[in-house]
mmCIF file with all atom_site columns, C-alpha atoms in Angstrom:
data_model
loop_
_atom_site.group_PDB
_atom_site.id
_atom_site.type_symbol
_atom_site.label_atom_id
_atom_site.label_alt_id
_atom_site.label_comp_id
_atom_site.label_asym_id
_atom_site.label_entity_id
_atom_site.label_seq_id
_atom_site.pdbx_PDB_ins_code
_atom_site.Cartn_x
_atom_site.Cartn_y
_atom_site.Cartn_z
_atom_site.occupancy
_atom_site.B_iso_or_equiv
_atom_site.pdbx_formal_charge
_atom_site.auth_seq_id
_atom_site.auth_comp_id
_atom_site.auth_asym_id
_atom_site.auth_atom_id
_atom_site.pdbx_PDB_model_num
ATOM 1   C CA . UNK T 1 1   ? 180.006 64.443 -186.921 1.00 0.00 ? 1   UNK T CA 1
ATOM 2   C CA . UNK T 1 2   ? 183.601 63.280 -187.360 1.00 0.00 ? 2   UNK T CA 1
ATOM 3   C CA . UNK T 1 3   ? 185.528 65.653 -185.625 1.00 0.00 ? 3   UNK T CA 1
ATOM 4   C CA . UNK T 1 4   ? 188.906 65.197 -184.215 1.00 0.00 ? 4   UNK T CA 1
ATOM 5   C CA . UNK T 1 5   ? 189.670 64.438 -181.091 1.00 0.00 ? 5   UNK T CA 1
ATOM 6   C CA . UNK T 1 6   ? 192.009 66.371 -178.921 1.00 0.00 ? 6   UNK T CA 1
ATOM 7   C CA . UNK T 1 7   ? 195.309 65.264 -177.214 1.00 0.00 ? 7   UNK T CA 1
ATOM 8   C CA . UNK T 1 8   ? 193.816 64.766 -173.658 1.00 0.00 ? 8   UNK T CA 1
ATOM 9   C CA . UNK T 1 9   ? 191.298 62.538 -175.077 1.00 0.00 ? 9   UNK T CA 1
ATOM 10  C CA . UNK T 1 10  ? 193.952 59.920 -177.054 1.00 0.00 ? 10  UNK T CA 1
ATOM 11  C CA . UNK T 1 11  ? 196.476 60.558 -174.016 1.00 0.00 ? 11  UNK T CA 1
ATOM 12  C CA . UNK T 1 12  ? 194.054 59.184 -171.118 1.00 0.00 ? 12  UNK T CA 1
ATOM 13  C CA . UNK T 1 13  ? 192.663 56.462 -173.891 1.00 0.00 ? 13  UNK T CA 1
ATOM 14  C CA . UNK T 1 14  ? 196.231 55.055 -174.686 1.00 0.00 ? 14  UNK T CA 1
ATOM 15  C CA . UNK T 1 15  ? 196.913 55.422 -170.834 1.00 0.00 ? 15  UNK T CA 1
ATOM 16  C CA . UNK T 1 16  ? 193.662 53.478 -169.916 1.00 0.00 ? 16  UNK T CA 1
ATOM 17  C CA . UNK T 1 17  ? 194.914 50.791 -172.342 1.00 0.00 ? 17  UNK T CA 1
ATOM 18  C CA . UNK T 1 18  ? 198.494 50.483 -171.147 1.00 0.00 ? 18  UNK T CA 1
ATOM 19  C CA . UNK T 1 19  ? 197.216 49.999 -167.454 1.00 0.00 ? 19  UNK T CA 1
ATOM 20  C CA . UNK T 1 20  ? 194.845 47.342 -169.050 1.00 0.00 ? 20  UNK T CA 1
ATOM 21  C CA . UNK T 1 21  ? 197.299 45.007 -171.019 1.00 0.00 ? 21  UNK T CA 1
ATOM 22  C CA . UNK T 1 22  ? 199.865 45.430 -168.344 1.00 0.00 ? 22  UNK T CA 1
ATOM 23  C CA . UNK T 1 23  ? 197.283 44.564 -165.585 1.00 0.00 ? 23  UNK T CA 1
ATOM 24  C CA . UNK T 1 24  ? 195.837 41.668 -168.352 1.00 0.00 ? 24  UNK T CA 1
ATOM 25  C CA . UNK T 1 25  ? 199.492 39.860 -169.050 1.00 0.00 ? 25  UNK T CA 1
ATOM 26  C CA . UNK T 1 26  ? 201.611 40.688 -165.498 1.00 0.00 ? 26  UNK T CA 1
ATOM 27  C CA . UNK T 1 27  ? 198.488 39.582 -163.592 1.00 0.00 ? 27  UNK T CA 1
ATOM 28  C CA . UNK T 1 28  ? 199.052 36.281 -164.909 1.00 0.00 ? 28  UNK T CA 1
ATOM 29  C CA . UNK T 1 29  ? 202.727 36.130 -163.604 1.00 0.00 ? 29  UNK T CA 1
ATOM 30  C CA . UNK T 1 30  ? 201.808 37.219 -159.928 1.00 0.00 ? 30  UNK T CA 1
ATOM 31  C CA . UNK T 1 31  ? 203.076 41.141 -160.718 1.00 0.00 ? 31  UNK T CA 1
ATOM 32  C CA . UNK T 1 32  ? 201.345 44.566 -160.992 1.00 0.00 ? 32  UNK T CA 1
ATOM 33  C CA . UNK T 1 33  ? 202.759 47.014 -163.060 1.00 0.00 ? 33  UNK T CA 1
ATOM 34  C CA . UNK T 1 34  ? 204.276 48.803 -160.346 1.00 0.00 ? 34  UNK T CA 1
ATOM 35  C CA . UNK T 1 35  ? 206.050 46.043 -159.132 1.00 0.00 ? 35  UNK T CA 1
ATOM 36  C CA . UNK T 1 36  ? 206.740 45.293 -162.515 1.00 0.00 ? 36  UNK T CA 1
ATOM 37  C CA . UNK T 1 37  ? 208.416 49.344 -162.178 1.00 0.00 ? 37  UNK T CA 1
ATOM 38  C CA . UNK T 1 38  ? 210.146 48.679 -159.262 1.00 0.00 ? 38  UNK T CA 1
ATOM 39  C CA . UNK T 1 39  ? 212.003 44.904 -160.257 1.00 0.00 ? 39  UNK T CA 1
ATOM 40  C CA . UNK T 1 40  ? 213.115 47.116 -163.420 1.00 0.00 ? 40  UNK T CA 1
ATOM 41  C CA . UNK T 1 41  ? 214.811 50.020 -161.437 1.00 0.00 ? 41  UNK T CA 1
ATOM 42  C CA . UNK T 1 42  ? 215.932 47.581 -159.275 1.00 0.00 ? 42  UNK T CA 1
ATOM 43  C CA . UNK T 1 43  ? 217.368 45.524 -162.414 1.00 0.00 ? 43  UNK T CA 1
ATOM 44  C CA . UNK T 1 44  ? 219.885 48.339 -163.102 1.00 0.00 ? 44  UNK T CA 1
ATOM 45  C CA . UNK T 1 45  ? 221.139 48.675 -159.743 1.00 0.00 ? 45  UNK T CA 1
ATOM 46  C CA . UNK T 1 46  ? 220.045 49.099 -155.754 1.00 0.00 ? 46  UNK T CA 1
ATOM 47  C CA . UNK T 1 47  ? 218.052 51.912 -154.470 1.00 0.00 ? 47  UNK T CA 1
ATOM 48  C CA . UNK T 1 48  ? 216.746 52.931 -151.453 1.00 0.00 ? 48  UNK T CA 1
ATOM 49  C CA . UNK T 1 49  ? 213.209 53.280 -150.718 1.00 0.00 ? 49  UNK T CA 1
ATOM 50  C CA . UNK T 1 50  ? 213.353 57.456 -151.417 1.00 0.00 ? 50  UNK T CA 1
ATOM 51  C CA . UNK T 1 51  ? 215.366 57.011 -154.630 1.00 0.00 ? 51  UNK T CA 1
ATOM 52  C CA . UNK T 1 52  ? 212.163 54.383 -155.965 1.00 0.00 ? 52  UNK T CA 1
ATOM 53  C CA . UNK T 1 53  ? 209.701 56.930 -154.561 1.00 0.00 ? 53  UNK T CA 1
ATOM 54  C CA . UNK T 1 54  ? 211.452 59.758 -156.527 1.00 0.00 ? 54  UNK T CA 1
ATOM 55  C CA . UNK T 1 55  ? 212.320 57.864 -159.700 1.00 0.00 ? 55  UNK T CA 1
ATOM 56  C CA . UNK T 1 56  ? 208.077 56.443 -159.701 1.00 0.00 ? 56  UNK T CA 1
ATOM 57  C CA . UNK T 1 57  ? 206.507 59.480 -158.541 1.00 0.00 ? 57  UNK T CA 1
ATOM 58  C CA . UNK T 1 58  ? 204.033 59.869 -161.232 1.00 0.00 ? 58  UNK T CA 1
ATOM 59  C CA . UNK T 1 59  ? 203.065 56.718 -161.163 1.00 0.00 ? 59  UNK T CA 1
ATOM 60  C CA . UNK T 1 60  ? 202.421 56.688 -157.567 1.00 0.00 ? 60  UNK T CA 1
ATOM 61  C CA . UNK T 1 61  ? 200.292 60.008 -157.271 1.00 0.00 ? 61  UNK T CA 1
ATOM 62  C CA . UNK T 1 62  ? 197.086 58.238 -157.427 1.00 0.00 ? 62  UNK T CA 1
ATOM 63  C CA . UNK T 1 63  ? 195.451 55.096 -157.062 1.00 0.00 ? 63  UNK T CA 1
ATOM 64  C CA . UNK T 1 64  ? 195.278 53.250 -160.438 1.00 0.00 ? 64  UNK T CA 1
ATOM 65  C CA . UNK T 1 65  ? 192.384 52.090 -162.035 1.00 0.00 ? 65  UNK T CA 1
ATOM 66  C CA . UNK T 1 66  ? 193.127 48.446 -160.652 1.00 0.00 ? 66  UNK T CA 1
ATOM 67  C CA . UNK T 1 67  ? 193.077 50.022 -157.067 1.00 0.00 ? 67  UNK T CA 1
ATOM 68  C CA . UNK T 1 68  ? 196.707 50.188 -157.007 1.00 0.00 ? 68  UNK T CA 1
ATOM 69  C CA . UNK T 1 69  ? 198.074 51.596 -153.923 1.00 0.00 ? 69  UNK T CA 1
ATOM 70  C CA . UNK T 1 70  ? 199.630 55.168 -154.074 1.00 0.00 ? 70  UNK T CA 1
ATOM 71  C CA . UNK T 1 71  ? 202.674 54.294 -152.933 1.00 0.00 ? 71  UNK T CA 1
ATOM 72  C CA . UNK T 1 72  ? 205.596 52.197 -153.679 1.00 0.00 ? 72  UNK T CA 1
ATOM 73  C CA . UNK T 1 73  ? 205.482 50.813 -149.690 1.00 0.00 ? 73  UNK T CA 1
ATOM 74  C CA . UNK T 1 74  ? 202.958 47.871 -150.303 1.00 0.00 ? 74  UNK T CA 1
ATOM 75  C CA . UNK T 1 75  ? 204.352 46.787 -153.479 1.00 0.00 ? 75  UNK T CA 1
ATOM 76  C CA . UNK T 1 76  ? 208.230 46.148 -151.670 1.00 0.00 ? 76  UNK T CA 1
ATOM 77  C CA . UNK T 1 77  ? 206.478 44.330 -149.197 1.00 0.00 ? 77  UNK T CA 1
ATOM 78  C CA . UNK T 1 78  ? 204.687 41.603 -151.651 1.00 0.00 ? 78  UNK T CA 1
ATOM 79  C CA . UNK T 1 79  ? 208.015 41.855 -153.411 1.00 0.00 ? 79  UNK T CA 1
ATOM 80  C CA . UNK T 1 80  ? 210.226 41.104 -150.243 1.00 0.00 ? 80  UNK T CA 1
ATOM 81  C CA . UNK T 1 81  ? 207.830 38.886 -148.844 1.00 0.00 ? 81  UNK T CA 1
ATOM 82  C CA . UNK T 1 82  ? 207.831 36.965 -152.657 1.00 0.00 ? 82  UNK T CA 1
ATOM 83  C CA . UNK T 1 83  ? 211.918 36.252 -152.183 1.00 0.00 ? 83  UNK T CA 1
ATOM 84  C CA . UNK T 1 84  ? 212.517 38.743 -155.493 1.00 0.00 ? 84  UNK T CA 1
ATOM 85  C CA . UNK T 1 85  ? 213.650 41.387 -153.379 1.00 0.00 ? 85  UNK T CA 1
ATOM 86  C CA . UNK T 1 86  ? 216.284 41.862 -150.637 1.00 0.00 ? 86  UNK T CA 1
ATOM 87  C CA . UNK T 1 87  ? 216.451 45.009 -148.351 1.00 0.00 ? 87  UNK T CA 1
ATOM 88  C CA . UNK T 1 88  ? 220.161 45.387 -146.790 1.00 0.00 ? 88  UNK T CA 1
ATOM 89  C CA . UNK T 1 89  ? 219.568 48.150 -144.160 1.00 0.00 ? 89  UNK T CA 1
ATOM 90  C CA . UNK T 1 90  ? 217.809 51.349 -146.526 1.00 0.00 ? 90  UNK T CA 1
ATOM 91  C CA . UNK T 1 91  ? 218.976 49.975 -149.843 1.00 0.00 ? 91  UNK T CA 1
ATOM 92  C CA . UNK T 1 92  ? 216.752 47.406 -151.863 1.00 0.00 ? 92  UNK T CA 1
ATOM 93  C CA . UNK T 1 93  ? 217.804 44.611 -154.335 1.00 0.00 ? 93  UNK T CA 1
ATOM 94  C CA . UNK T 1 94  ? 217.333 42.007 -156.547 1.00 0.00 ? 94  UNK T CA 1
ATOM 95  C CA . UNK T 1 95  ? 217.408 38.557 -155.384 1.00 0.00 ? 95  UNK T CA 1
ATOM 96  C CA . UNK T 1 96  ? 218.832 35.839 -158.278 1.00 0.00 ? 96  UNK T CA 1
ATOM 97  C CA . UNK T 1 97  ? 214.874 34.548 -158.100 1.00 0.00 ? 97  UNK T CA 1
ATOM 98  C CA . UNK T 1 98  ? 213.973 38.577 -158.728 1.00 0.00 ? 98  UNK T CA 1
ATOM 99  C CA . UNK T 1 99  ? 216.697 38.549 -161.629 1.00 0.00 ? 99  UNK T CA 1
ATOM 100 C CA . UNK T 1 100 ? 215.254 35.201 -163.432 1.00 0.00 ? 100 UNK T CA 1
ATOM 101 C CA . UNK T 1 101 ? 211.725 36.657 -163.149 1.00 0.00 ? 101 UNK T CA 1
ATOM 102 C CA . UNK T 1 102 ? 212.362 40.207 -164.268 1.00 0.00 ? 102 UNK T CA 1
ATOM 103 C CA . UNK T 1 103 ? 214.276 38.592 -167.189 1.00 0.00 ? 103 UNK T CA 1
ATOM 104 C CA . UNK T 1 104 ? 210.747 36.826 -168.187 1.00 0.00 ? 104 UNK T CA 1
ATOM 105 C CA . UNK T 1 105 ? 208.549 39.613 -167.397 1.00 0.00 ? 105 UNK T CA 1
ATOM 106 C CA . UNK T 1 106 ? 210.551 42.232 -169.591 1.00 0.00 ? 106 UNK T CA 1
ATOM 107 C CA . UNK T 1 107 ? 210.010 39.263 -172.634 1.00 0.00 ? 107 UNK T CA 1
ATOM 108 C CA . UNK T 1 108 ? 206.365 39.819 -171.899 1.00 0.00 ? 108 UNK T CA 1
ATOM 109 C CA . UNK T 1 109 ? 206.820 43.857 -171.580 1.00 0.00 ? 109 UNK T CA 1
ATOM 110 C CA . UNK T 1 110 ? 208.713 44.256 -174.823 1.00 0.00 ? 110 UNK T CA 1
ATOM 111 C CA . UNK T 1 111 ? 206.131 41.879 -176.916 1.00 0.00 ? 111 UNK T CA 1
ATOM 112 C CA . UNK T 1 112 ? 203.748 44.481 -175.949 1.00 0.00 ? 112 UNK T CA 1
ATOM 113 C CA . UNK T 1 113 ? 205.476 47.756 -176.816 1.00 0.00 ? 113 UNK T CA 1
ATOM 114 C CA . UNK T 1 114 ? 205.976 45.527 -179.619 1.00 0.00 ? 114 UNK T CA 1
ATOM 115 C CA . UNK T 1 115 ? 202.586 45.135 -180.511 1.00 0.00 ? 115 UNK T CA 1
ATOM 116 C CA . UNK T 1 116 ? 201.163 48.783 -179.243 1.00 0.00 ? 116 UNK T CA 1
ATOM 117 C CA . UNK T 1 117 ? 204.058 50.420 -181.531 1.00 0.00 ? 117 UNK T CA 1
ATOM 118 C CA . UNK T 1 118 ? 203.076 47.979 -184.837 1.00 0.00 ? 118 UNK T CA 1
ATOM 119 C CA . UNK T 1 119 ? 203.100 50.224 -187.669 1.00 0.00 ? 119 UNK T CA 1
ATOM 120 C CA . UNK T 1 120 ? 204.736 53.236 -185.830 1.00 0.00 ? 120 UNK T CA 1
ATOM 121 C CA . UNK T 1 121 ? 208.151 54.345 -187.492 1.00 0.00 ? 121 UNK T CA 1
ATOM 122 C CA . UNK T 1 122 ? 211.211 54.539 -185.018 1.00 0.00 ? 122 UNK T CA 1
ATOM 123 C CA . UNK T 1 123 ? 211.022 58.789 -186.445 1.00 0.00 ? 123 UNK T CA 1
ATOM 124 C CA . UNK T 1 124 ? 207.061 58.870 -185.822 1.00 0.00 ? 124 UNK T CA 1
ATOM 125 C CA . UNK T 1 125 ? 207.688 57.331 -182.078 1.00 0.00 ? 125 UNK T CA 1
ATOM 126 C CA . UNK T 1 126 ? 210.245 59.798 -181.634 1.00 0.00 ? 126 UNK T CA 1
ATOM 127 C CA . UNK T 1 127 ? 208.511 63.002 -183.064 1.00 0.00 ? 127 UNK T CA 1
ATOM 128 C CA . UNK T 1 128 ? 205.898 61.451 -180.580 1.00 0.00 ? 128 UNK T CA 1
ATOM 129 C CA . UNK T 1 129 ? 208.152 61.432 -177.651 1.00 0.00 ? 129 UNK T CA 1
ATOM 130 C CA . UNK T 1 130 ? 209.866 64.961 -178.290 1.00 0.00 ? 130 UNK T CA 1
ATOM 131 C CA . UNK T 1 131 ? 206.265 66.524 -179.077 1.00 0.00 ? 131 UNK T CA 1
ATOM 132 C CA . UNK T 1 132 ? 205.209 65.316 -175.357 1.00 0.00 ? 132 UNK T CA 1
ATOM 133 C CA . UNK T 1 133 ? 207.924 66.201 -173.701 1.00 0.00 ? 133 UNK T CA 1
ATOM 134 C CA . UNK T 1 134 ? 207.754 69.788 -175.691 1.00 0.00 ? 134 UNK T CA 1
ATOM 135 C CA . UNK T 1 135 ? 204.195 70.006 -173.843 1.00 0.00 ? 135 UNK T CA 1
ATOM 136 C CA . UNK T 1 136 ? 205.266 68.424 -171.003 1.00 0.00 ? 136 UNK T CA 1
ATOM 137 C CA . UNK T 1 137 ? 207.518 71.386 -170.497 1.00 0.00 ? 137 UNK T CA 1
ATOM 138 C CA . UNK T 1 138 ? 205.355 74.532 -171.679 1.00 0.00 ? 138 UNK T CA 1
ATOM 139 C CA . UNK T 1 139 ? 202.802 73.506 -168.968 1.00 0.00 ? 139 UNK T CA 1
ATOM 140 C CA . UNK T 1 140 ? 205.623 73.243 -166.196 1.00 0.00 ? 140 UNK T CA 1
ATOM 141 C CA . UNK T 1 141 ? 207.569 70.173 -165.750 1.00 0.00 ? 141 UNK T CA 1
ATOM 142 C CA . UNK T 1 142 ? 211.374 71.052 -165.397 1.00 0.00 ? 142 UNK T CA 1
ATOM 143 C CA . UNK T 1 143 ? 212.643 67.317 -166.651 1.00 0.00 ? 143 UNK T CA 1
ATOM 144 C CA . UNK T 1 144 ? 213.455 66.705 -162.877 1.00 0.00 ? 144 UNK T CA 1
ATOM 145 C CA . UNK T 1 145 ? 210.348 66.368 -160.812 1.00 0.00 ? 145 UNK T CA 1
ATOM 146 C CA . UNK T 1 146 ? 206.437 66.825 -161.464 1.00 0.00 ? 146 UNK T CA 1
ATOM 147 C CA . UNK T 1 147 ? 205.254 69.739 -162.316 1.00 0.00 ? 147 UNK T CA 1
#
């Protein structure tokens, strides 16, 4: 039987395969994806350790497959303690080193959006995005916080 499968079931298996090749090509560089989520907030300007927390949320209400701690605590302190990241009283920034390597890890990031979007039309990606964040929305979120 060839039925099709529902949303949930290609949502958690694209998911599962995100965490994977991120895990798969950061790993290599010394990074997690999280960290990899902070240096990129951090790329567009300082934020204190609630504004991360509230901007990452959903990424931090569970441990990840790779045993990922749920918050974005331990992941400042590898980063601090790694000389990419600064903390100047409650605010935290990019060091120059931080700015060279987040430069070479979002090379890395793009080539695979590149590759997990091959074949995808810029108007299928975004009927893609827009139909998710339809749902998103009809089972609660408000665009602002998790539902």
């Amino acid at each position: 039987m060839n039925a099709q499968r529902p949303i949930g079931y290609w949502l958690k298996l694209v998911d599962s395969l995100i965490s994977e090749q991120f895990a798969a090509s950061l790993e290599e560089h010394g990074v997690t994806r999280r960290q990899w989520q902070l240096l990129n907030l951090l790329g567009a300007h300082p934020h204190t350790s609630d504004e991360l927390i509230e901007s990452l949320a959903p990424f931090f209400d569970e441990v990840s497959p790779e045993g990922e701690p749920a918050s974005p605590a331990e992941h400042l302190t590898e980063l601090l303690e790694s000389g990419w990241v600064a903390r100047d009283g409650e605010t935290y920034e990019l060091t120059e080193r931080g700015r060279t390597s987040l430069e070479r890890l979002t090379e890395i990031v793009e080539g695979m959006r590149e590759r997990s979007s091959a074949g995808v039309t810029p108007e299928q990606y975004q009927t893609t995005i827009a139909t998710l964040q339809r749902m998103a929305t009809n089972l609660g979120w408000s665009g602002t916080e998790r539902a």
